[in-house]
Coordinates of C-alpha atoms in Angstrom, one line a residue:
Chain A
M1 CA -19.1 -57.3 -9.2
P2 CA -22.5 -56.1 -7.8
R3 CA -20.5 -54.9 -4.8
L4 CA -18.3 -52.8 -7.0
K5 CA -21.3 -51.4 -8.8
K6 CA -22.8 -50.4 -5.4
L7 CA -19.5 -48.7 -4.4
A8 CA -19.4 -46.8 -7.7
G9 CA -23.0 -45.8 -7.2
A10 CA -22.2 -44.6 -3.7
I11 CA -19.3 -42.6 -4.9
L12 CA -21.3 -41.1 -7.7
T13 CA -24.1 -40.2 -5.3
L14 CA -21.6 -38.6 -2.9
A15 CA -20.0 -36.6 -5.7
G16 CA -23.4 -35.5 -6.8
V17 CA -24.3 -34.4 -3.3
G18 CA -21.0 -32.6 -3.1
V19 CA -21.6 -30.8 -6.4
V20 CA -25.1 -29.7 -5.3
A21 CA -23.9 -28.7 -1.9
G22 CA -21.0 -26.8 -3.3
W23 CA -23.3 -25.1 -5.7
M24 CA -25.7 -24.1 -3.0
L25 CA -22.9 -23.0 -0.6
S26 CA -21.3 -20.9 -3.2
A27 CA -24.4 -19.0 -4.2
P28 CA -24.0 -15.2 -4.1
T29 CA -25.9 -13.5 -1.3
K30 CA -27.0 -9.9 -1.3
I31 CA -27.5 -7.5 1.4
D32 CA -31.0 -6.9 2.9
P33 CA -32.6 -4.1 0.8
Q34 CA -34.1 -2.7 4.0
V35 CA -30.7 -2.1 5.4
I36 CA -29.8 0.0 2.4
A37 CA -33.1 1.9 2.4
A38 CA -32.5 2.8 6.0
A39 CA -29.1 4.3 5.1
G40 CA -30.8 7.2 3.4
S41 CA -29.9 9.0 0.2
G42 CA -26.3 9.8 1.1
D43 CA -24.4 13.1 1.5
A44 CA -21.7 13.7 -1.2
A45 CA -19.7 16.0 1.0
K46 CA -19.3 13.3 3.7
G47 CA -18.7 10.7 1.0
E48 CA -15.5 12.4 0.0
R49 CA -13.9 11.5 3.3
I50 CA -14.9 7.8 2.8
F51 CA -13.6 7.9 -0.8
N52 CA -10.2 9.0 0.6
A53 CA -10.2 6.6 3.5
G54 CA -11.2 3.8 1.1
G55 CA -8.3 4.6 -1.2
C56 CA -10.6 4.0 -4.3
A57 CA -8.4 6.2 -6.5
S58 CA -5.2 4.2 -5.6
C59 CA -6.4 1.3 -7.8
H60 CA -9.2 2.8 -10.0
A61 CA -7.7 6.1 -11.1
K62 CA -6.1 6.1 -14.5
P63 CA -2.6 4.7 -14.0
G64 CA 0.0 7.5 -13.8
S65 CA -2.6 10.3 -13.4
K66 CA -2.1 13.2 -11.0
D67 CA -4.1 15.6 -8.9
E68 CA -7.6 16.1 -10.4
G69 CA -6.9 13.3 -12.8
R70 CA -7.1 10.9 -9.8
L71 CA -10.8 11.5 -9.9
E72 CA -11.1 9.9 -13.4
L73 CA -11.8 6.4 -12.3
T74 CA -11.1 4.6 -15.6
G75 CA -9.4 1.7 -13.9
G76 CA -6.8 -0.2 -15.9
L77 CA -4.2 -0.8 -13.1
A78 CA -2.9 -4.4 -13.3
L79 CA -2.3 -6.2 -10.0
K80 CA 0.1 -9.0 -10.6
T81 CA -0.5 -11.5 -7.8
P82 CA 0.3 -15.2 -7.2
F83 CA -3.3 -16.0 -8.2
G84 CA -3.0 -14.2 -11.6
I85 CA -3.3 -10.7 -13.0
F86 CA -6.3 -8.6 -11.8
I87 CA -7.2 -5.5 -13.8
A88 CA -9.0 -2.8 -11.8
P89 CA -12.2 -2.0 -13.6
N90 CA -13.7 1.3 -14.7
I91 CA -15.8 2.6 -11.8
S92 CA -16.4 6.1 -13.3
Q93 CA -20.0 7.3 -13.9
D94 CA -20.0 6.1 -17.5
S95 CA -23.2 4.1 -17.8
N96 CA -21.8 1.6 -20.2
D97 CA -18.1 1.1 -19.2
G98 CA -18.3 2.3 -15.6
I99 CA -20.9 2.1 -12.8
G100 CA -23.0 5.1 -13.8
A101 CA -26.0 2.8 -14.2
W102 CA -25.7 1.2 -10.8
S103 CA -28.3 1.9 -8.2
L104 CA -27.3 2.5 -4.6
E105 CA -28.5 -1.1 -3.9
D106 CA -26.2 -2.4 -6.6
F107 CA -23.3 -0.4 -5.2
A108 CA -24.0 -1.7 -1.6
H109 CA -24.1 -5.3 -2.8
A110 CA -20.7 -4.8 -4.4
M111 CA -19.1 -3.0 -1.4
L112 CA -20.6 -5.1 1.4
K113 CA -21.1 -8.5 -0.3
G114 CA -18.8 -8.6 -3.3
V115 CA -21.6 -9.2 -5.7
S116 CA -22.1 -7.5 -9.1
P117 CA -25.4 -6.1 -10.3
S118 CA -25.9 -9.2 -12.4
G119 CA -25.5 -11.4 -9.4
E120 CA -21.9 -12.7 -10.0
H121 CA -19.2 -12.9 -7.4
L122 CA -16.5 -10.2 -7.6
Y123 CA -12.9 -11.2 -6.9
P124 CA -11.7 -10.2 -3.5
A125 CA -8.8 -8.2 -5.1
F126 CA -11.5 -5.6 -4.7
P127 CA -11.2 -5.4 -0.9
Y128 CA -14.8 -6.1 0.0
A129 CA -13.6 -8.4 2.7
S130 CA -12.7 -5.2 4.5
Y131 CA -15.5 -3.0 3.1
A132 CA -18.0 -5.5 4.5
R133 CA -17.4 -3.9 7.9
M134 CA -18.5 -0.5 6.7
K135 CA -21.6 1.3 7.9
P136 CA -24.5 1.4 5.3
A137 CA -24.7 5.2 5.8
D138 CA -21.1 5.6 4.7
I139 CA -21.8 3.4 1.7
A140 CA -24.7 5.8 0.8
D141 CA -22.4 8.8 1.3
L142 CA -19.7 7.3 -0.9
Y143 CA -22.2 6.5 -3.6
A144 CA -23.5 10.1 -3.5
F145 CA -19.9 11.4 -3.8
M146 CA -19.0 9.1 -6.6
Q147 CA -22.0 10.3 -8.6
T148 CA -20.3 13.8 -8.6
L149 CA -17.2 12.4 -10.4
P150 CA -16.8 12.4 -14.1
A151 CA -18.0 9.7 -16.5
V152 CA -15.1 8.5 -18.6
G153 CA -15.6 5.8 -21.2
G154 CA -13.3 2.9 -21.9
K155 CA -13.8 -0.7 -20.8
T156 CA -10.8 -2.4 -19.1
G157 CA -9.6 -5.8 -20.1
G158 CA -10.5 -8.9 -18.1
H159 CA -8.5 -10.6 -15.4
S160 CA -6.2 -13.4 -16.4
L161 CA -6.2 -16.0 -13.6
A162 CA -4.9 -19.5 -13.2
F163 CA -7.2 -22.5 -12.5
P164 CA -9.0 -22.9 -10.0
F165 CA -9.1 -19.1 -9.3
N166 CA -10.7 -18.4 -12.7
I167 CA -13.9 -20.1 -11.5
R168 CA -16.0 -17.2 -10.1
R169 CA -18.5 -19.5 -8.4
G170 CA -15.6 -20.8 -6.2
I171 CA -15.4 -17.3 -4.6
G172 CA -18.7 -18.2 -2.8
L173 CA -16.9 -20.8 -0.8
W174 CA -14.1 -18.4 -0.1
K175 CA -16.6 -15.9 1.2
R176 CA -18.1 -18.5 3.6
L177 CA -14.7 -18.7 5.2
Y178 CA -13.4 -15.1 5.0
L179 CA -16.3 -12.7 4.6
S180 CA -17.5 -11.2 7.8
N181 CA -18.7 -7.8 9.0
E182 CA -17.5 -8.4 12.5
P183 CA -14.5 -6.4 13.8
V184 CA -11.2 -8.2 13.8
V185 CA -9.9 -6.9 17.0
T186 CA -12.2 -6.9 20.0
F187 CA -11.6 -4.4 22.8
V188 CA -12.8 -4.3 26.4
E189 CA -15.6 -1.9 27.4
A190 CA -14.4 1.6 28.1
T191 CA -11.8 1.5 25.4
P192 CA -11.2 5.1 24.3
E193 CA -13.5 6.3 21.5
A194 CA -10.5 7.2 19.2
V195 CA -9.4 3.5 19.2
I196 CA -12.9 2.3 18.2
A197 CA -13.0 5.1 15.5
G198 CA -9.6 4.0 14.3
R199 CA -10.6 0.4 14.2
Y200 CA -13.5 1.3 11.9
L201 CA -11.2 3.2 9.6
V202 CA -8.4 0.6 9.5
E203 CA -10.4 -2.6 9.4
G204 CA -13.2 -1.2 7.2
P205 CA -12.8 1.5 4.5
G206 CA -9.0 1.8 5.0
H207 CA -8.6 -1.9 4.3
C208 CA -5.1 -1.8 5.7
G209 CA -5.2 -5.5 6.5
E210 CA -5.4 -6.4 2.8
C211 CA -1.7 -5.7 2.4
H212 CA -0.4 -5.6 6.0
T213 CA -1.7 -9.0 7.1
P214 CA -0.3 -12.2 5.7
R215 CA -2.6 -14.5 3.7
N216 CA -3.0 -18.3 3.9
F217 CA -2.8 -20.6 0.9
A218 CA -6.4 -19.8 0.0
G219 CA -5.8 -16.1 0.0
G220 CA -7.7 -15.4 3.3
S221 CA -6.2 -13.0 5.8
D222 CA -4.5 -14.7 8.7
K223 CA -6.3 -12.9 11.5
T224 CA -4.0 -14.5 14.1
R225 CA -1.3 -12.3 12.6
W226 CA -3.4 -9.2 12.0
L227 CA -1.3 -6.3 10.6
A228 CA 1.9 -8.2 11.3
G229 CA 3.3 -7.4 7.8
A230 CA 3.4 -9.7 4.8
P231 CA 5.3 -10.6 1.7
A232 CA 4.2 -8.1 -0.9
A233 CA 1.4 -9.6 -3.0
E234 CA 2.8 -7.9 -6.0
G235 CA 6.5 -8.4 -7.0
E236 CA 9.3 -8.4 -4.6
G237 CA 9.7 -7.1 -1.0
I238 CA 7.5 -6.9 2.0
V239 CA 4.8 -4.8 3.5
P240 CA 5.8 -3.8 7.0
N241 CA 4.6 -5.0 10.3
I242 CA 2.5 -2.2 11.8
T243 CA 1.8 -3.8 15.2
S244 CA 4.0 -3.1 18.2
G245 CA 5.6 -6.6 18.0
E246 CA 9.2 -7.3 17.1
G247 CA 10.1 -5.7 13.8
G248 CA 7.0 -3.5 13.9
I249 CA 6.5 0.1 14.9
G250 CA 6.5 -0.3 18.7
E251 CA 9.0 2.5 19.0
W252 CA 6.8 5.0 17.1
S253 CA 4.6 7.2 19.2
E254 CA 1.0 7.9 18.3
G255 CA 2.3 11.3 17.1
D256 CA 4.9 9.6 14.9
I257 CA 2.2 7.5 13.2
T258 CA 0.0 10.5 12.7
N259 CA 2.8 12.5 11.3
Y260 CA 3.8 9.7 8.9
L261 CA 0.2 9.5 7.6
E262 CA 0.2 13.3 7.1
T263 CA 3.6 14.0 5.7
G264 CA 5.0 10.6 4.6
F265 CA 8.1 10.8 6.8
T266 CA 9.1 8.2 9.3
P267 CA 10.4 9.2 12.7
D268 CA 14.0 9.0 11.4
F269 CA 13.0 10.9 8.2
D270 CA 13.0 8.1 5.8
S271 CA 10.1 8.5 3.4
V272 CA 7.0 6.5 2.5
G273 CA 7.6 4.3 -0.6
G274 CA 6.1 1.8 -2.9
A275 CA 2.3 1.3 -3.0
M276 CA 2.0 3.2 0.3
V277 CA 2.8 6.5 -1.4
E278 CA -0.7 6.7 -2.9
V279 CA -2.2 5.5 0.3
Q280 CA -0.4 8.1 2.3
K281 CA -1.6 10.8 -0.1
N282 CA -5.1 9.7 0.7
M283 CA -4.5 9.6 4.4
A284 CA -3.1 13.2 4.2
K285 CA -6.6 14.3 3.0
L286 CA -8.3 12.9 6.1
T287 CA -8.9 15.1 9.2
P288 CA -6.3 15.2 11.9
E289 CA -8.8 13.4 14.2
D290 CA -9.1 10.5 11.7
R291 CA -5.4 10.2 11.5
A292 CA -5.1 10.3 15.3
A293 CA -7.8 7.6 15.5
I294 CA -5.8 5.3 13.2
S295 CA -2.7 5.8 15.3
A296 CA -4.6 5.2 18.6
Y297 CA -5.9 1.9 17.1
L298 CA -2.5 0.7 15.9
K299 CA -1.0 1.3 19.3
A300 CA -3.9 -0.6 20.9
I301 CA -3.9 -3.8 18.9
P302 CA -2.1 -7.1 19.9
P303 CA 1.6 -7.0 19.0
H304 CA 2.8 -9.7 16.6
P305 CA 6.3 -10.6 15.3
N306 CA 6.8 -10.0 11.6
G307 CA 4.4 -11.8 9.3
Y308 CA 7.0 -12.3 6.6
P309 CA 10.1 -14.6 6.6
P310 CA 13.4 -13.0 7.8
R311 CA 15.5 -11.4 5.1
K312 CA 18.2 -13.6 3.5
Q313 CA 21.6 -12.5 4.7
A314 CA 23.9 -11.0 2.1
T315 CA 26.2 -13.7 0.7
N316 CA 29.1 -11.4 -0.4
Chain B
M1 CA 57.5 -13.9 -10.7
R2 CA 55.1 -12.8 -13.4
K3 CA 52.5 -15.1 -12.0
L4 CA 53.0 -13.4 -8.6
I5 CA 52.6 -9.9 -10.0
F6 CA 49.5 -11.0 -11.8
A7 CA 48.1 -12.5 -8.6
I8 CA 48.9 -9.4 -6.6
S9 CA 47.3 -7.1 -9.2
I10 CA 44.2 -9.3 -9.3
L11 CA 44.1 -9.1 -5.5
T12 CA 44.5 -5.4 -5.3
F13 CA 41.9 -4.9 -7.9
A14 CA 39.5 -7.1 -5.9
V15 CA 40.3 -5.2 -2.7
S16 CA 39.8 -1.8 -4.2
A17 CA 36.5 -2.9 -5.7
A18 CA 35.4 -4.2 -2.3
S19 CA 36.4 -1.1 -0.4
A20 CA 34.4 1.1 -2.7
D21 CA 31.1 -0.7 -2.0
P22 CA 28.5 1.2 -3.9
V23 CA 25.7 -0.2 -1.7
L24 CA 27.3 1.2 1.4
D25 CA 28.2 4.4 -0.3
R26 CA 24.7 5.1 -1.4
Q27 CA 23.2 4.1 1.9
Q28 CA 25.6 6.6 3.6
I29 CA 24.4 9.4 1.3
M30 CA 20.7 8.6 2.0
K31 CA 21.2 8.4 5.7
E32 CA 22.9 11.8 5.7
R33 CA 20.2 13.2 3.5
G34 CA 17.5 11.9 5.9
K35 CA 19.3 13.5 8.9
I36 CA 19.4 17.0 7.2
V37 CA 15.8 16.8 6.0
G38 CA 14.9 15.8 9.6
E39 CA 16.6 19.0 11.0
L40 CA 14.8 21.2 8.5
A41 CA 11.4 19.5 9.0
K42 CA 11.7 20.1 12.8
V43 CA 12.1 23.8 12.2
A44 CA 9.3 23.8 9.5
K45 CA 6.9 22.1 12.0
G46 CA 7.8 24.6 14.7
E47 CA 9.4 22.0 17.0
Q48 CA 12.6 24.0 16.8
A49 CA 13.0 27.8 16.6
F50 CA 13.7 29.3 13.2
D51 CA 17.3 30.5 12.8
A52 CA 18.0 31.8 9.3
A53 CA 21.7 31.0 9.5
Q54 CA 21.1 27.5 10.7
V55 CA 18.5 26.8 8.0
D56 CA 20.9 28.2 5.4
T57 CA 23.7 25.9 6.6
A58 CA 21.4 22.9 6.5
L59 CA 20.1 23.7 3.0
K60 CA 23.6 24.1 1.7
A61 CA 24.6 20.8 3.3
L62 CA 21.6 19.2 1.6
Q63 CA 22.8 20.6 -1.7
V64 CA 26.3 19.2 -1.2
N65 CA 24.7 15.9 -0.3
A66 CA 22.5 16.0 -3.4
E67 CA 25.5 16.8 -5.6
K68 CA 27.3 13.8 -4.3
F69 CA 24.6 11.6 -5.8
D70 CA 26.3 10.2 -8.9
A71 CA 23.9 7.5 -10.2
D72 CA 26.5 5.8 -12.4
A73 CA 29.0 5.4 -9.6
L74 CA 26.5 4.6 -6.9
F75 CA 24.3 2.3 -8.9
P76 CA 26.6 0.3 -11.2
A77 CA 25.1 -2.5 -13.1
G78 CA 24.9 -5.6 -10.9
S79 CA 24.9 -3.8 -7.6
T80 CA 21.6 -5.5 -6.8
D81 CA 23.0 -8.1 -4.5
G82 CA 23.6 -7.8 -0.8
D83 CA 22.0 -5.6 1.7
T84 CA 20.1 -3.3 -0.7
T85 CA 16.6 -2.1 -1.1
A86 CA 17.2 -0.7 -4.5
S87 CA 14.6 -1.9 -7.0
P88 CA 15.6 -3.5 -10.3
K89 CA 13.5 -0.8 -11.9
I90 CA 16.5 1.5 -11.4
W91 CA 18.4 -0.4 -14.0
E92 CA 15.4 -1.0 -16.2
D93 CA 14.8 2.7 -16.4
M94 CA 18.1 4.4 -15.6
A95 CA 17.1 7.6 -17.5
G96 CA 13.9 7.9 -15.5
F97 CA 15.8 7.3 -12.2
K98 CA 18.3 10.0 -13.1
A99 CA 15.6 12.4 -14.1
T100 CA 13.9 11.9 -10.7
E101 CA 17.2 12.6 -8.9
D102 CA 17.9 15.6 -11.2
K103 CA 14.6 17.2 -10.2
Y104 CA 15.4 16.6 -6.6
L105 CA 18.8 18.3 -7.0
A106 CA 17.1 21.3 -8.8
D107 CA 14.6 21.7 -6.0
V108 CA 17.3 21.6 -3.3
K109 CA 19.4 24.1 -5.2
A110 CA 16.4 26.4 -5.6
A111 CA 15.6 26.2 -1.9
A112 CA 19.2 26.9 -0.9
A113 CA 19.4 29.9 -3.3
A114 CA 16.0 31.2 -2.0
A115 CA 17.4 31.4 1.5
P116 CA 14.0 31.2 3.3
A117 CA 13.6 34.1 5.7
D118 CA 10.9 32.7 7.9
V119 CA 9.1 29.5 8.9
D120 CA 6.4 29.8 6.3
A121 CA 8.9 30.2 3.5
L122 CA 10.9 27.2 4.8
K123 CA 7.7 25.1 5.1
A124 CA 7.0 25.7 1.4
Q125 CA 10.5 24.7 0.4
V126 CA 10.5 21.6 2.6
G127 CA 7.2 20.6 1.1
V128 CA 8.6 20.8 -2.4
I129 CA 11.8 19.0 -1.5
G130 CA 10.0 16.3 0.5
S131 CA 7.6 15.4 -2.4
N132 CA 10.7 14.1 -4.3
C133 CA 11.4 11.5 -1.6
S134 CA 8.2 9.6 -2.0
T135 CA 8.1 10.0 -5.8
C136 CA 11.5 8.3 -6.1
H137 CA 10.8 5.7 -3.3
Q138 CA 7.5 4.8 -4.9
T139 CA 9.1 3.3 -8.0
F140 CA 12.7 2.8 -7.3
R141 CA 12.9 1.3 -3.8
I142 CA 11.6 -2.1 -2.5
K143 CA 10.8 -2.4 1.1
K144 CA 12.6 -5.4 2.7
G145 CA 12.4 -6.9 6.1

């Protein structure tokens, strides 16, 4: 009996240590304020490029809006994923319902660390796992640009997630595993500048890997199959393999990729579809140099076979 | 005897249904469409010399192709099985699907009637026509492996 008591005590102590350790390990961390201060006050004109590269409007514009309406960042788009339904929030300049009251520091914490001004973890449906690789100066420029956009009222509804994903604190542990500002693909010295510039756009603001890379059970990107394509997080179908591996775009030239990003047409004149339609519209607003850099990077990364299971053969 | 006739009629019905495979038919139309748009795009981008007669022929072919697109015949209820990338949204919103296709047809007709006289005029028409492709594929197609 005393032995049993001892054992129970040991288990309780261990559990207690586990809870405390888990609590400490999951604590939200913010970015060093000095890093943000060094980024300067930001240039709105430059920030527009980052806004387009980052595809902010794709999720945060009012669903169904067009042209200028894409700059009204009311949120409201529902992302139906295996973890539950995420609702893109209002990130317009409204100081109550949007982010109009956020300081540059608040904004940088959200973009680079996935932490809200009140110190809570944000869900990685907001792709800060990619944005974490962005340069602080670009964050400052983006902040300046977004301040020029309209304030539109209207709070969006909350996410509806299944256990255990509804426990925000748990995201802290997820971040320990998957949040890094290091580049995914490392290149040898003397790699062409365009490839490095493309890496920044693809792995950072462009957050291409969020959809084009398969995820593991915990929702982390599987970097051993970087950009190999994945089952669509939302609904049916797949997101294509954009490496040069089997099933990918190895037959596309750099010019083909650049042209696709600009016009939405594949080399055999099929067109862009699905969620990529909005992405391509953003890519079309970048400079030809930026699109060429993205292409150069995609042709330079390690090839992988498709990151999604083969299609079921037709039964009829 | 009666049984035999019945069996044969069932069989012929089955065969005729199988030979008119709407999935294959619609894929055929889309492939042809892509080819013609590709020809026009090459000229619009300046990769091929502008030849008014050639452009005219291509635009008319594109119109014939667009007119062949009969949503009821090509997308009958239940033609979601097999080797298709058609989204279930087509059947959930048939009216919206048809409206998208109608707008495409109207834009192609307008381009053919306008008979672009130079590269810039063609470029504008190809831009208008091309925007329909992604609009429809955004909602009504699912990418599959």
